[in-house]
Short mmCIF file of C-alpha atoms in Angstrom, two decimals:
data_model
loop_
_atom_site.label_atom_id
_atom_site.label_comp_id
_atom_site.label_asym_id
_atom_site.label_seq_id
_atom_site.Cartn_x
_atom_site.Cartn_y
_atom_site.Cartn_z
CA MET E 2 7.76 -14.06 9.68
CA GLU E 3 4.26 -14.84 8.36
CA ILE E 4 1.76 -13.52 10.83
CA GLN E 5 1.11 -9.90 9.16
CA ALA E 6 -1.99 -8.68 11.16
CA PHE E 7 -4.35 -8.95 14.06
CA GLY E 8 -7.22 -9.92 12.15
CA TYR E 9 -10.07 -10.63 14.70
CA LEU E 10 -11.08 -10.41 18.45
CA GLY E 11 -13.19 -13.01 20.05
CA VAL E 12 -14.88 -12.54 23.21
CA GLY E 13 -16.55 -14.88 25.51
CA ALA E 14 -20.07 -13.59 27.21
CA SER E 15 -23.53 -14.12 27.64
CA ASN E 16 -24.78 -10.54 27.40
CA LEU E 17 -25.10 -10.28 24.33
CA ASP E 18 -27.24 -7.72 23.57
CA ASP E 19 -25.04 -5.07 25.94
CA TRP E 20 -22.62 -6.15 23.32
CA ALA E 21 -24.36 -5.53 20.27
CA ALA E 22 -25.56 -2.03 21.63
CA PHE E 23 -22.27 -0.90 23.03
CA ALA E 24 -20.08 -1.89 19.98
CA THR E 25 -22.88 -0.21 17.40
CA SER E 26 -23.51 2.91 19.49
CA ASN E 27 -20.63 3.68 21.25
CA VAL E 28 -17.85 2.02 19.18
CA GLY E 29 -20.01 2.61 15.66
CA MET E 30 -19.80 -0.88 14.50
CA GLN E 31 -21.84 -3.16 11.98
CA ALA E 32 -23.97 -5.48 13.63
CA VAL E 33 -24.37 -8.31 11.34
CA ASP E 34 -26.49 -12.06 11.75
CA ARG E 35 -24.86 -14.81 13.06
CA ALA E 36 -26.17 -17.36 15.05
CA SER E 37 -28.75 -16.93 18.22
CA SER E 38 -25.79 -17.88 20.15
CA MET E 39 -23.46 -14.68 19.15
CA ARG E 40 -22.74 -11.69 17.77
CA ALA E 41 -20.18 -9.92 15.06
CA PHE E 42 -19.73 -6.78 13.89
CA ARG E 43 -18.06 -5.80 11.11
CA MET E 44 -15.34 -2.54 11.03
CA ASP E 45 -14.54 -2.63 7.31
CA ASP E 46 -15.07 -4.60 4.15
CA ARG E 47 -14.27 -8.08 6.08
CA LYS E 48 -17.27 -10.51 7.37
CA GLN E 49 -16.78 -9.86 10.93
CA ARG E 50 -13.42 -8.48 13.32
CA LEU E 51 -14.94 -8.94 16.69
CA PHE E 52 -17.74 -11.99 17.73
CA ILE E 53 -19.38 -12.05 21.22
CA ASP E 54 -19.74 -15.67 21.76
CA ARG E 55 -22.30 -17.84 24.36
CA ALA E 56 -19.85 -21.08 23.55
CA ILE E 57 -16.54 -19.86 24.70
CA GLU E 58 -15.77 -19.67 27.83
CA PRO E 59 -17.11 -16.39 29.75
CA GLY E 60 -13.92 -14.25 29.81
CA ALA E 61 -12.13 -16.03 27.52
CA ARG E 62 -10.65 -14.03 24.76
CA VAL E 63 -10.04 -15.62 21.06
CA PHE E 64 -7.18 -13.71 19.25
CA GLY E 65 -6.85 -14.57 15.46
CA TRP E 66 -3.54 -13.70 13.77
CA GLU E 67 -3.38 -13.03 9.80
CA VAL E 68 -1.64 -14.89 7.37
CA ALA E 69 -1.10 -14.33 3.78
CA ASN E 70 -1.78 -18.05 2.38
CA ALA E 71 -1.87 -21.54 3.25
CA ALA E 72 1.73 -21.67 2.53
CA ALA E 73 2.56 -19.32 5.59
CA LEU E 74 0.03 -20.84 7.92
CA ASP E 75 1.52 -24.57 7.07
CA SER E 76 4.54 -22.89 7.85
CA LEU E 77 3.58 -21.40 11.30
CA ALA E 78 2.16 -24.72 12.46
CA ALA E 79 5.72 -26.42 11.94
CA ARG E 80 7.60 -24.00 13.70
CA LEU E 81 5.47 -23.93 16.83
CA GLU E 82 5.29 -27.73 16.84
CA ALA E 83 9.03 -27.73 16.30
CA ALA E 84 9.36 -25.84 19.12
CA GLY E 85 6.69 -28.19 21.45
CA VAL E 86 3.66 -26.03 20.78
CA ALA E 87 0.29 -27.88 20.69
CA VAL E 88 -1.18 -27.19 17.54
CA LYS E 89 -4.49 -28.05 16.70
CA HIS E 90 -5.82 -27.72 12.48
CA GLU E 91 -9.08 -26.78 13.35
CA PRO E 92 -12.65 -28.13 10.92
CA ALA E 93 -13.51 -26.29 8.10
CA ALA E 94 -16.86 -25.35 10.39
CA LEU E 95 -14.93 -23.23 12.35
CA ALA E 96 -13.15 -21.68 9.95
CA ASP E 97 -16.86 -20.78 8.68
CA GLN E 98 -18.26 -19.44 11.91
CA ARG E 99 -15.38 -17.40 11.44
CA CYS E 100 -15.14 -15.96 8.02
CA VAL E 101 -11.84 -16.84 7.16
CA THR E 102 -10.54 -19.73 4.70
CA ASP E 103 -8.24 -21.90 7.02
CA LEU E 104 -6.99 -21.33 10.60
CA ILE E 105 -5.05 -23.32 13.46
CA SER E 106 -5.21 -22.47 17.05
CA PHE E 107 -2.49 -23.43 20.19
CA ALA E 108 -1.60 -21.02 22.89
CA ASP E 109 0.82 -18.58 24.19
CA PRO E 110 2.47 -19.18 27.48
CA ALA E 111 -0.18 -17.02 29.93
CA GLY E 112 -2.36 -19.86 27.66
CA ASN E 113 -4.43 -17.81 25.48
CA ARG E 114 -6.15 -18.95 22.94
CA LEU E 115 -4.76 -17.75 19.75
CA GLU E 116 -5.90 -18.23 16.41
CA ALA E 117 -3.76 -17.78 12.85
CA PHE E 118 -5.87 -17.86 9.36
CA HIS E 119 -5.71 -17.16 6.31
CA GLY E 120 -8.33 -15.77 3.62
CA ALA E 121 -10.35 -13.68 5.67
CA GLN E 122 -13.90 -13.34 3.64
CA VAL E 123 -14.93 -10.33 2.16
CA ALA E 124 -18.89 -9.16 3.13
CA ASP E 125 -20.77 -8.64 -0.68
CA THR E 126 -22.25 -5.62 0.91
CA VAL E 127 -20.72 -2.03 2.33
CA PHE E 128 -19.56 -1.10 5.71
CA LYS E 129 -22.52 1.16 6.89
CA PRO E 130 -20.98 2.33 10.80
CA GLY E 131 -23.33 1.73 13.96
CA ARG E 132 -23.07 5.58 13.92
CA ASP E 133 -21.71 8.65 11.98
CA VAL E 134 -18.36 7.72 11.78
CA SER E 135 -15.27 8.25 8.82
CA GLY E 136 -14.87 4.79 9.68
CA PHE E 137 -12.11 2.57 11.30
CA ARG E 138 -8.28 2.69 9.97
CA THR E 139 -7.93 -1.05 9.10
CA GLY E 140 -6.74 -3.03 6.15
CA PRO E 141 -3.16 -3.95 6.23
CA GLN E 142 -2.81 -3.04 9.96
CA GLY E 143 -5.67 -5.01 10.77
CA MET E 144 -8.56 -4.10 13.49
CA GLY E 145 -6.36 -2.19 15.50
CA HIS E 146 -4.28 -3.62 18.86
CA THR E 147 -4.45 -5.40 21.80
CA LEU E 148 -2.42 -4.73 25.39
CA LEU E 149 -2.10 -8.46 26.91
CA THR E 150 -0.66 -8.60 31.16
CA PHE E 151 1.55 -12.09 31.68
CA PRO E 152 2.68 -12.89 35.12
CA ASP E 153 6.01 -14.38 33.02
CA ILE E 154 6.69 -11.92 30.75
CA ASP E 155 10.18 -12.98 29.38
CA ALA E 156 8.44 -15.93 28.84
CA ALA E 157 5.91 -14.09 26.32
CA LEU E 158 8.43 -11.93 25.18
CA ALA E 159 10.36 -15.41 24.06
CA PHE E 160 7.05 -16.71 22.40
CA TYR E 161 5.73 -13.36 20.58
CA LYS E 162 9.36 -12.01 19.16
CA ASP E 163 11.12 -14.99 19.06
CA LEU E 164 8.45 -17.83 17.64
CA LEU E 165 5.68 -15.37 16.17
CA GLY E 166 8.73 -12.57 14.15
CA PHE E 167 6.76 -10.28 16.34
CA ARG E 168 9.44 -6.68 16.53
CA ILE E 169 9.63 -4.50 19.05
CA SER E 170 8.79 -0.89 18.32
CA ASP E 171 9.40 0.60 22.26
CA PHE E 172 9.49 -1.05 25.65
CA MET E 173 10.43 0.07 29.19
CA VAL E 174 11.39 -2.03 32.10
CA ALA E 175 11.08 0.27 35.27
CA PRO E 176 9.40 1.39 36.91
CA LEU E 177 7.67 -2.44 35.32
CA LYS E 178 8.59 -4.15 31.84
CA ALA E 179 6.60 -3.67 28.63
CA TYR E 180 6.97 -4.60 25.42
CA PHE E 181 5.02 -2.72 22.23
CA MET E 182 5.48 -4.61 19.54
CA HIS E 183 4.93 -4.85 15.52
CA VAL E 184 3.87 -7.17 12.71
CA ASN E 185 3.27 -4.13 10.22
CA ALA E 186 2.98 -0.11 10.08
CA ARG E 187 1.29 -0.08 13.32
CA HIS E 188 3.19 1.09 16.01
CA HIS E 189 2.27 -2.05 17.97
CA SER E 190 -0.95 -4.76 17.31
CA VAL E 191 0.10 -6.41 20.66
CA ALA E 192 1.36 -4.91 23.88
CA LEU E 193 3.15 -7.25 26.28
CA VAL E 194 2.53 -6.05 30.42
CA ALA E 195 4.32 -7.80 33.55
CA ALA E 196 1.30 -8.35 36.26
CA PRO E 197 0.45 -10.73 38.49
CA VAL E 198 -1.93 -12.35 36.81
CA ARG E 199 -3.13 -13.01 33.08
CA SER E 200 -5.79 -10.25 31.50
CA MET E 201 -6.36 -8.17 28.58
CA HIS E 202 -6.58 -4.90 28.90
CA HIS E 203 -8.10 -3.44 26.05
CA LEU E 204 -8.78 -3.26 22.52
CA LEU E 205 -7.81 -0.22 20.54
CA VAL E 206 -10.00 0.97 17.34
CA GLU E 207 -8.54 3.49 14.79
CA TYR E 208 -10.42 5.81 13.59
CA TYR E 209 -10.11 7.85 10.49
CA GLN E 210 -10.64 11.43 11.57
CA LEU E 211 -10.26 12.91 15.06
CA ASP E 212 -13.77 13.83 15.40
CA ASP E 213 -15.00 10.39 15.60
CA VAL E 214 -13.29 9.91 18.97
CA GLY E 215 -14.95 13.83 19.83
CA GLN E 216 -18.31 12.15 18.93
CA GLY E 217 -17.83 9.38 20.13
CA TYR E 218 -16.40 11.50 23.43
CA ASP E 219 -19.38 13.27 23.76
CA LEU E 220 -21.77 10.07 24.17
CA LEU E 221 -20.31 9.39 27.60
CA GLN E 222 -20.73 12.79 28.96
CA SER E 223 -23.92 11.41 29.84
CA THR E 224 -22.48 8.04 31.73
CA PRO E 225 -19.23 9.04 32.45
CA GLU E 226 -19.00 6.32 34.69
CA GLN E 227 -18.20 4.61 31.50
CA ILE E 228 -15.14 6.28 30.77
CA VAL E 229 -11.83 4.79 32.63
CA ALA E 230 -9.71 7.26 31.37
CA THR E 231 -9.84 10.44 29.62
CA LEU E 232 -8.78 12.17 26.37
CA GLY E 233 -5.15 12.12 25.78
CA ARG E 234 -2.50 11.59 23.84
CA HIS E 235 0.57 8.85 24.05
CA PRO E 236 4.06 9.59 23.46
CA ASN E 237 5.07 6.12 21.89
CA ASP E 238 2.53 5.50 19.41
CA LEU E 239 1.19 9.66 19.43
CA MET E 240 -2.29 8.59 19.23
CA THR E 241 -4.98 10.53 20.91
CA SER E 242 -8.00 8.24 22.53
CA TYR E 243 -9.80 7.66 25.85
CA TYR E 244 -11.11 4.41 27.21
CA MET E 245 -14.21 3.18 27.69
CA ARG E 246 -15.80 0.51 29.47
CA THR E 247 -17.55 -2.63 27.48
CA PRO E 248 -19.67 -5.27 28.46
CA SER E 249 -17.38 -7.16 29.49
CA ASP E 250 -14.49 -6.58 32.04
CA ILE E 251 -11.84 -5.33 29.02
CA TYR E 252 -12.11 -1.92 27.52
CA VAL E 253 -12.25 0.14 24.68
CA GLU E 254 -9.76 2.60 23.51
CA CYS E 255 -11.33 4.67 20.71
CA GLY E 256 -8.31 6.70 18.84
CA TRP E 257 -7.01 8.81 16.01
CA GLY E 258 -3.30 9.91 14.26
CA GLY E 259 -1.54 6.92 15.43
CA ARG E 260 2.03 6.91 13.96
CA GLU E 261 3.63 4.48 11.65
CA VAL E 262 6.77 2.09 12.58
CA ASP E 263 9.33 0.10 10.23
CA ASP E 264 11.68 -2.86 10.83
CA VAL E 265 15.46 0.15 10.15
CA THR E 266 14.21 2.25 13.13
CA PRO E 267 15.74 0.49 16.49
CA PRO E 268 13.28 -0.67 19.47
CA VAL E 269 13.33 3.30 21.60
CA GLU E 270 13.27 2.45 25.67
CA MET E 271 10.88 4.50 27.50
CA THR E 272 11.04 5.84 31.35
CA ASN E 273 7.72 6.39 32.33
CA LEU E 274 3.47 5.87 31.61
CA GLY E 275 2.93 9.43 31.37
CA SER E 276 1.01 10.98 28.41
CA PHE E 277 1.98 14.42 26.72
CA TRP E 278 -1.12 15.19 28.33
CA GLY E 279 -5.13 13.73 29.43
CA HIS E 280 -5.43 10.06 29.53
CA LYS E 281 -6.89 10.78 33.37
CA GLY E 282 -7.68 7.76 35.62
CA LEU E 283 -5.54 5.17 33.29
CA PHE E 284 -2.65 5.32 35.38
CA GLU E 285 -5.24 4.37 38.49
CA ASP E 286 -6.71 1.50 36.55
CA ILE E 287 -3.17 -0.12 36.04
CA GLY E 288 -2.20 -0.17 39.30
CA ALA E 289 0.04 3.03 38.48
CA PRO E 290 1.07 6.23 40.18
CA THR E 291 0.14 9.13 38.59
CA PRO E 292 3.45 10.53 36.70
CA ARG E 293 4.70 14.13 38.22
CA ALA E 294 3.90 17.31 36.20
CA GLU E 295 8.09 17.27 35.40
CA THR E 296 8.16 13.36 35.08
CA ARG E 297 5.02 13.83 32.18
CA ARG E 298 7.61 16.98 31.23
CA ALA E 299 10.94 14.54 30.87
CA THR E 300 8.19 12.27 28.70
CA VAL E 301 8.07 14.34 26.38
CA GLN E 302 11.45 15.44 26.35
CA VAL E 303 12.99 12.28 25.92
CA MET E 304 10.14 10.70 23.46
CA GLU E 305 10.84 13.73 21.38
CA GLY E 306 14.67 13.59 21.20
CA ASN E 307 13.88 9.39 20.57
CA TYR E 308 12.35 10.64 17.18
CA GLU E 309 13.89 13.72 16.30
CA ARG E 310 14.76 11.27 13.35
CA MET E 311 11.55 10.64 11.87
CA ALA E 312 11.58 14.14 10.39
CA GLY E 313 9.76 13.93 7.04
CA THR E 314 8.48 10.86 7.68
CA CYS E 315 5.12 11.30 9.58
CA PRO E 316 3.31 14.54 8.14
CA TRP E 317 1.48 14.22 11.37
CA TRP E 318 4.23 13.87 13.70
CA ASP E 319 6.04 16.69 11.63
CA ALA E 320 2.78 18.63 12.37
CA MET E 321 2.21 17.86 16.08
CA ARG E 322 5.97 17.86 17.20
CA GLY E 323 5.27 21.41 18.21
CA LYS E 324 2.56 21.64 19.62
CA THR E 325 3.94 19.49 23.22
CA ARG E 326 6.29 22.02 24.26
#
């Protein structure tokens, strides 16, 4: 399939200065000059990864998915159109605004605006983070991942899996339906979760060093109301992270240590939402009961057993396995 990575995220909002302060000081992105009606931010050598735009309807999101070249873009467009999905070939002016060579736009079953593009522009200056961080894990794995909720999870799964070519890393069918899906080695570039309403829950950014996560978490201690979920570690992607509020109604997960996946290992079924440790507040925020201690312990045992075959393939996992007991 054509999609290779989560390339960029756009957010419709008018509080541009609040976003500029948040993205640079809290997350560590680099602000770059754009039109007066928007703010854009770098995470690496790309000209932009995140943009906040007054021209986009407040609360709306734009999800940019990267393909290899023009032929891949045309192939994706043709497959979508053959399936009855309306596809718009966007003008050069919008491609310039997105800092890409060419793009198309379409909607998923819940109405989220998706864009597929090729030819992301590279900046002619070195990336300079907004705070002292080692950098973001991007490259072939894209800018991170996003978690989206859908009233019709089955339609969403069919769309992302069968039409867009996402592969399932792991999934849950109870107490709720959730699918963590990848297009490259990152454990998931998108997570689809069943919920009564369409929403975007969070954007993950992954740092190169654990210290970058810890230092960012320290910065929030003077404004604890910004913390959505405390520092913790997920059992499926093994990410050590915390969640914080943004100037809009979405969150940012700041993490380190995510494991990689391949297309040979079969999807793993999860049985509950419990983290190995921490992430206090996350379950309450998504409307799920906090797992009991014995349930969390069972999660550790199940996930360790499922990933036992990873031994020798992931040095970080090999190093950490004994620390979950």
